[in-house]
XYZ file of C-alpha atoms in Angstrom:
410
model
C 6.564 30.007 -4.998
C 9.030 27.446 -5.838
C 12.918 28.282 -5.716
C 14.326 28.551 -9.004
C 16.989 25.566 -8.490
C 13.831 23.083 -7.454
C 11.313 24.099 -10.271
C 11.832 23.964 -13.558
C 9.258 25.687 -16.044
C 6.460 24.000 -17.389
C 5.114 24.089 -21.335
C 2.889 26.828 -21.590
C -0.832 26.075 -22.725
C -2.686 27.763 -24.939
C -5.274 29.879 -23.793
C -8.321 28.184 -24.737
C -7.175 25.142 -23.057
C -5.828 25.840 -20.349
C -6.952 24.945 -17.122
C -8.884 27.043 -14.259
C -6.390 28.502 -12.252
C -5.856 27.472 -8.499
C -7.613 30.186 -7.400
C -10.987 28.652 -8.925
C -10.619 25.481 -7.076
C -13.808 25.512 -4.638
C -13.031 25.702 -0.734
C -14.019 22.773 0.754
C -15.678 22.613 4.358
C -15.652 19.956 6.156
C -19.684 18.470 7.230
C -20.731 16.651 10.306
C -22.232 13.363 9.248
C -26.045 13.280 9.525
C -27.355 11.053 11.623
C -30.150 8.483 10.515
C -32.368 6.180 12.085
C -31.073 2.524 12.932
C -33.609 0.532 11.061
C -34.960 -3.054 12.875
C -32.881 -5.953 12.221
C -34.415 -8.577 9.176
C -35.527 -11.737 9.510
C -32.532 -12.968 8.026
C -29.973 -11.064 10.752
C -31.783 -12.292 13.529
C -31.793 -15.804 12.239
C -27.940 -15.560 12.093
C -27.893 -13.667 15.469
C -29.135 -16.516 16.903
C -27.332 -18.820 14.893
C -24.383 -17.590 15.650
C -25.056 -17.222 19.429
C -25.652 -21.269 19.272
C -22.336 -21.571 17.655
C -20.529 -19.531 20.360
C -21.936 -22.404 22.913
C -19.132 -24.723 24.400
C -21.805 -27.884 23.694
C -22.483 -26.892 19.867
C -18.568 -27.225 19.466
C -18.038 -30.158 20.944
C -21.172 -31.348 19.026
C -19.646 -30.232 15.802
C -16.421 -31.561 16.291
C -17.515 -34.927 16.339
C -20.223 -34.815 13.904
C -18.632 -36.147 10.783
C -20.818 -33.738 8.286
C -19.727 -30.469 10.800
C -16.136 -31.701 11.803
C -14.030 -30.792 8.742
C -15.743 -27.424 8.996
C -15.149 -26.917 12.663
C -11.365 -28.154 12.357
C -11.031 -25.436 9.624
C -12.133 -22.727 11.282
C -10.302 -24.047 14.595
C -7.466 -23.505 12.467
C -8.075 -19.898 11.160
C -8.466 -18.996 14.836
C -5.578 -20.397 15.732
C -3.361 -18.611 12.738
C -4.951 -15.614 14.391
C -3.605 -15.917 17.421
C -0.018 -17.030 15.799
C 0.138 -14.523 13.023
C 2.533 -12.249 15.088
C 5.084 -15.364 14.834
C 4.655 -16.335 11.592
C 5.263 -12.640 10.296
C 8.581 -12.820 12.834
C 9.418 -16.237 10.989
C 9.720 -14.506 7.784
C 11.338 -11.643 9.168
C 14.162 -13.522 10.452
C 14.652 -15.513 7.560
C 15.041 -12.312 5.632
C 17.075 -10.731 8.171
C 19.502 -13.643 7.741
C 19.314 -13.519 4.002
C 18.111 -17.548 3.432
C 15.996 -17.049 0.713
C 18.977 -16.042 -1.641
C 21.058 -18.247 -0.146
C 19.282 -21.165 -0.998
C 18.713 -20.079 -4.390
C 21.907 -21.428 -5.054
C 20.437 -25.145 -3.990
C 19.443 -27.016 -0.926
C 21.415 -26.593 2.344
C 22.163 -28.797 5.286
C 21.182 -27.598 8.749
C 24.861 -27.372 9.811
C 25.527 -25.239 6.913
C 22.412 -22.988 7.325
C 23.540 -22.757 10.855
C 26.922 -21.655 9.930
C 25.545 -19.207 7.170
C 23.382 -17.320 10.143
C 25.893 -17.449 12.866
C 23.189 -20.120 15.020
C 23.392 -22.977 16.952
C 21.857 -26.083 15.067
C 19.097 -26.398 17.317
C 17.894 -22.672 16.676
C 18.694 -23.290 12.887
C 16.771 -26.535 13.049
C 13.461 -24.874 15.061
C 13.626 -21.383 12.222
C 13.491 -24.299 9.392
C 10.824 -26.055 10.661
C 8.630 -22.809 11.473
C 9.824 -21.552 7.482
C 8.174 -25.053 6.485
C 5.333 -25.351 7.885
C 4.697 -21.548 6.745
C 5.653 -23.392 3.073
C 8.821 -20.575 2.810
C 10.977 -23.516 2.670
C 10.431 -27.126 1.942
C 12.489 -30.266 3.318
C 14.597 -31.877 0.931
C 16.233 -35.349 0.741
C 18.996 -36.110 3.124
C 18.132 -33.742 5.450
C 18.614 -30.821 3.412
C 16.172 -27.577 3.508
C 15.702 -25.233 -0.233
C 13.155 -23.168 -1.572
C 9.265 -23.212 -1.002
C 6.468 -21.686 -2.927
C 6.050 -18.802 -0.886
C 9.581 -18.438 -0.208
C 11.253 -18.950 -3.946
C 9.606 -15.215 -4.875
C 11.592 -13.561 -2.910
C 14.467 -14.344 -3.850
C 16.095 -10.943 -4.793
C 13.141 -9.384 -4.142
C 14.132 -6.172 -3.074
C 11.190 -3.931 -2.930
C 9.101 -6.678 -0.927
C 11.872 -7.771 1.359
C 12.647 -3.847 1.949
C 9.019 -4.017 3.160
C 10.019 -6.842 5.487
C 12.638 -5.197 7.562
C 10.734 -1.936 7.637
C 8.017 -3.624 9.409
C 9.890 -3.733 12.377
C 8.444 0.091 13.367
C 5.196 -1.776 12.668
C 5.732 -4.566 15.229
C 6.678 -2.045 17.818
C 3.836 0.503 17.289
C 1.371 -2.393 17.144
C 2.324 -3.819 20.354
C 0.109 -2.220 22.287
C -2.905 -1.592 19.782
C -5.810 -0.843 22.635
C -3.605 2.268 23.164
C -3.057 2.903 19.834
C -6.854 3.383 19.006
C -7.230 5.339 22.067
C -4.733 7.673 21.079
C -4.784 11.618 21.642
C -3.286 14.365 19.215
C 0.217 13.866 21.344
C 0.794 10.407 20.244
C 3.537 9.493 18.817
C 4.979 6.330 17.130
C 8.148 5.394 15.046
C 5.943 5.168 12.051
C 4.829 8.489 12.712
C 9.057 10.065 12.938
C 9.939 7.777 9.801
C 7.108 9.078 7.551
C 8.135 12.958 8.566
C 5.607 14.633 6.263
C 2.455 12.872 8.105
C 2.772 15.890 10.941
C 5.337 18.458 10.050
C 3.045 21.605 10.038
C 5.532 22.683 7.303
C 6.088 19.441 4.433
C 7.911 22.054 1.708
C 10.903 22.874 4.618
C 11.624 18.799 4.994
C 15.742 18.770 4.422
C 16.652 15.563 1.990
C 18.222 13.650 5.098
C 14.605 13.383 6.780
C 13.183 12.318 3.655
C 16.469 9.765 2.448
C 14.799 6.785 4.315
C 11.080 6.800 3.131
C 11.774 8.349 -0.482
C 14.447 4.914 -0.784
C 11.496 2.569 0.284
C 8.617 3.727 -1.656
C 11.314 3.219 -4.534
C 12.246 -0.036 -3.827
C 8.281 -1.340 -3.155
C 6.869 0.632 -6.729
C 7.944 -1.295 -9.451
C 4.921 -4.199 -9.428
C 2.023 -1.206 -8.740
C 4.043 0.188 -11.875
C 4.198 -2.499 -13.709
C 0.189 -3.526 -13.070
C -0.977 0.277 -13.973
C 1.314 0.411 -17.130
C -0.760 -2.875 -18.136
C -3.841 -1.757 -17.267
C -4.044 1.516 -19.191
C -2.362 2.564 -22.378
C -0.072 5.505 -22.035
C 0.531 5.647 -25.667
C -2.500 8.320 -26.677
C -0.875 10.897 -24.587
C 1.450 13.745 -24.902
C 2.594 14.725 -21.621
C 2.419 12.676 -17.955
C 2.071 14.495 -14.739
C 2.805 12.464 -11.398
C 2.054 13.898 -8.336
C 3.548 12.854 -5.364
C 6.305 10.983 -7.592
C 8.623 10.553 -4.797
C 12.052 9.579 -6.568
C 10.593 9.209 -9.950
C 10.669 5.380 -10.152
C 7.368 5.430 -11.392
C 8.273 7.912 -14.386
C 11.317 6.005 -14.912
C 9.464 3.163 -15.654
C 6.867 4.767 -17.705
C 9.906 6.321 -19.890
C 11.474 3.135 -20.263
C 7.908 1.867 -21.652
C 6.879 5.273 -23.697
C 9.802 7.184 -25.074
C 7.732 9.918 -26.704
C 5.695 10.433 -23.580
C 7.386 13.880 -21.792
C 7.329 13.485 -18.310
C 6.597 16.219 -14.894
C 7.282 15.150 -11.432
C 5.673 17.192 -8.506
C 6.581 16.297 -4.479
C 8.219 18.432 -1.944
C 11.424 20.092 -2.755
C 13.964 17.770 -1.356
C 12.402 14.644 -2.560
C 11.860 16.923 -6.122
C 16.035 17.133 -5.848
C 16.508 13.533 -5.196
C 13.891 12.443 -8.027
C 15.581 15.435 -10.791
C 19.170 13.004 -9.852
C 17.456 9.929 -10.345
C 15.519 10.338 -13.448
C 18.807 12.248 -15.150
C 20.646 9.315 -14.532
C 17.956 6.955 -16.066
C 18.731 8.945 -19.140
C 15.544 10.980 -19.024
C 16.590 14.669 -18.515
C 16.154 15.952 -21.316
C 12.065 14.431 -21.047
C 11.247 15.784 -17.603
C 10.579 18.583 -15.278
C 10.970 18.003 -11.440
C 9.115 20.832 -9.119
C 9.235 21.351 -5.790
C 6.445 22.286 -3.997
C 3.677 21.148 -1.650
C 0.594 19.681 -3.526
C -1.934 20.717 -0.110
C -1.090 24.588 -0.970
C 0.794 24.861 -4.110
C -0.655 25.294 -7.356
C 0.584 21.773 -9.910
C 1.996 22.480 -13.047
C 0.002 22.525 -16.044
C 0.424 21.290 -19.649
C 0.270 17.611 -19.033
C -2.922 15.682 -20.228
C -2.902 12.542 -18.079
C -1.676 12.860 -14.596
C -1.190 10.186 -11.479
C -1.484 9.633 -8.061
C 0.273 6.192 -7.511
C -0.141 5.480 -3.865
C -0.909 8.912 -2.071
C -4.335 9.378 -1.175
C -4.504 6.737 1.340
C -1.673 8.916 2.975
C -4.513 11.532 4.426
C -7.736 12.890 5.119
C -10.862 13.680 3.358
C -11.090 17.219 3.219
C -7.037 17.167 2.181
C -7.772 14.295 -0.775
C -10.602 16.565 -2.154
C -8.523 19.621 -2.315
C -5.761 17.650 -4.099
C -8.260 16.214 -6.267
C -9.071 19.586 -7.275
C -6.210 20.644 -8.009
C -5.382 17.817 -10.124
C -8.397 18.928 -11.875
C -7.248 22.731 -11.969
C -3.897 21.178 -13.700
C -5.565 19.188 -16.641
C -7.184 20.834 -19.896
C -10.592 19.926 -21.380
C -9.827 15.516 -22.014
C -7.515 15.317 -19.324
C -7.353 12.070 -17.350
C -6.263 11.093 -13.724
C -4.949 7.927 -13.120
C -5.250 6.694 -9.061
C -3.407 3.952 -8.460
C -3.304 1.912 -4.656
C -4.908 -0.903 -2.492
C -8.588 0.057 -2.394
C -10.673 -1.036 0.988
C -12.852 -3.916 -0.056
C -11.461 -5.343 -2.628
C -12.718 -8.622 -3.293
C -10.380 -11.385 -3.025
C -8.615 -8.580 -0.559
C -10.097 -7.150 2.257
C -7.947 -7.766 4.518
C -5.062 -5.893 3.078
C -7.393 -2.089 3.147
C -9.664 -2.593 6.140
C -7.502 -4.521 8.141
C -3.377 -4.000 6.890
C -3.788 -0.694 5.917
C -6.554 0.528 8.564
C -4.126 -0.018 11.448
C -1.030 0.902 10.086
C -1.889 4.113 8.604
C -3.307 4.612 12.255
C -0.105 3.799 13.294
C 1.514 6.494 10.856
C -1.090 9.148 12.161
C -2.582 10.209 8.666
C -5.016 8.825 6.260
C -7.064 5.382 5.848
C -7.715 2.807 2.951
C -10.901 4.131 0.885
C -13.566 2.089 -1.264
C -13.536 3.089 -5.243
C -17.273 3.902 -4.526
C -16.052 6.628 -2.004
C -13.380 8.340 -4.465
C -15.765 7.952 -7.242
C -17.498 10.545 -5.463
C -14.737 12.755 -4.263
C -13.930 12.507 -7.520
C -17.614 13.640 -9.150
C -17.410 16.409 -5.823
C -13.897 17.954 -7.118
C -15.136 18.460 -10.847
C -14.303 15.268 -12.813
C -17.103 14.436 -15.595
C -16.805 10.349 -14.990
C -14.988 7.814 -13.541
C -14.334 4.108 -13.873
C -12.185 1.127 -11.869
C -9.965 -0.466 -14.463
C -8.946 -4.345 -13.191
C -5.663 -5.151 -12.494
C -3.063 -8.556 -12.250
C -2.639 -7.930 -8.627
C -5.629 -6.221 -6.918
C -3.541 -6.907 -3.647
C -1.501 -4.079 -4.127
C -3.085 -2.016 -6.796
C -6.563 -0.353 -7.372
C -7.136 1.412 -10.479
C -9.588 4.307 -10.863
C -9.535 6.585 -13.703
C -11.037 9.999 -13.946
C -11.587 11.883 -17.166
C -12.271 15.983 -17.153
């Protein structure tokens, strides 16, 4: 049960619409994967098996690098290796030139290399060897007598603060990635700074997190929301519904944006009772208190309130496991009446035009965290159909990046 000063009561629902109780939400077991044949390789694998075993021959590349059909194609992929092997400096490029706080500073105009040194307390030569790396990365771009401003990929961050508050916190990334043999060999014991900042991924008890253990990550899932927001609010239309429901709402910034967008929308929050304290000052101070109810609680053993008809879940599955996503998803689907609708909102493993960022970014890091992985929308389109939901679709969004859509109806 929630303490009265971290609850507040939700509408009640009529009988004939309201939702099965928590108590009717199935157990889930968990089942060993059944094992099936590996079928023979096709004609077309072992062609590329053995095309690609000819490729991995040191005479085929030098062949192909002087071949002028094969060269520009072996130079290319020379290069991809090769950013492979640098990416760890690149990624420290950009972190130093947010550290030192160059992208706003030169969004006041081109600088000198004397006055860029001056600006981050360097020696020319350092400040001359950062520029360079920043250019050649297209952050910055040289300018005419010997000046340095803005480059594509550099002018958007200017005052970015949600993505350059991703920057710095990368730094526990770095240093948990170090060593990443060990990482994936890791036992039960293992612990990393990504593990101690996140400090719900393994506290056997969530609900009992005090708000100064939950201060630093509540701030930067704040600061990095807004764009998800933004690309979910113009995705689906909010408008046809009465009352929104986000679970896992952290400090509200999503509902503050949806109120901002839908002022006759009434609005619930549910996360664990600190974070349900720091969300109730946040959203009061938006001007929404009188539109919404903050409850503390934990969503893996709590019942969610009801009397909302559309509810989220804007980046928090990909935060843990199977069997604990199901039982969520069930209660989600406890919480909504007869035409309710679930919005899931994060980067979705295999996203074309992305793969990288769910089977590669997110893979490791949430292995670095300790909880969780990246899933397919095929995969929670049937967790989905599993916990109760009638149908599901994936709406497309601006930025498919950062932001999967899947919505569920009951």
């Amino acid at each position: 049960m929630n303490p009265p000063e971290q609850a507040l009561s939700a509408p009640t629902v009529p009988a004939s619409d309201r939702p099965r109780a928590a108590a009717d939400v199935t157990p889930v077991s968990p089942v060993a994967p059944a094992t099936t044949p590996v079928p023979d390789p096709t004609w077309y694998e072992r062609i590329r098996d053995r095309w690609y075993k000819l490729v991995a021959t040191d005479e085929f590349q030098r062949w192909s690098a002087r071949f002028p059909l094969t060269a520009p194609i072996t130079r290319y992929r020379s290069r991809k290796v090769f950013d492979l092997v640098s990416g760890f400096v690149y990624t420290q490029t950009l972190y130093a030139c947010v550290e030192l706080d160059l992208f706003d500073y030169l969004a006041e105009g081109a600088r000198t290399v004397e006055e860029i040194a001056e600006h981050g307390d360097m020696a020319i030569a350092n400040a001359e060897r950062l520029l360079n790396a920043a250019v050649s990365l297209r952050l910055l771009m040289k300018r005419r007598h010997g000046r340095y401003g803005l480059g594509p990929l550099g002018a958007p961050l200017v005052r970015n603060v949600g993505v350059t508050a991703l920057i710095r916190h990368h730094k526990m990334a770095y240093h948990d990635l170090a060593d990443p043999v060990s990482l994936l060999r890791q036992g039960s014991d293992f612990r990393t700074e990504l593990s101690r900042y996140w400090s719900y991924a393994d506290a056997p008890r969530p609900q009992a997190i005090d708000d100064t253990r939950v201060a630093a990550y509540s701030e930067i899932m704040a600061a990095t929301l807004p764009p998800v927001a933004h690309d979910v609010l113009d995705a689906y239309d909010l408008s046809k519904h009465d009352c929104l429901l986000d679970v896992g709402g952290g400090e509200g910034m999503f509902l503050s944006l949806v109120g901002a967008r839908h002022h006759h929308l009434q609005l619930q929050l549910f996360d664990l009772p600190a974070v349900a304290s720091r969300a109730r000052t946040r959203l009061e101070q938006a001007g929404l208190g009188d539109r919404v109810q903050c409850v503390g609680g934990n969503f893996h053993a709590d019942s969610l309130p009801t009397g909302a008809d559309v509810c989220s879940l804007v980046r928090v599955l990909l935060d843990h496991d199977d069997l604990s996503v199901l039982r969520l998803l069930q209660r989600v689907r406890a919480a909504l009446p007869k035409g309710g609708v679930l919005l899931i909102a994060e980067a979705l493993a295999g996203a074309k035009g992305a793969e990288t960022v769910g089977d590669a970014y997110f893979s490791f890091y949430l292995l670095a965290m300790g909880k969780g992985r990246a899933r397919r929308a095929s995969e929670l389109h049937q967790m989905l159909q599993t916990a109760g939901f009638r149908k599901s679709r994936e709406l497309p969004t601006r930025f498919p990046i950062q932001t999967g859509l899947i919505v569920a109806e009951v």
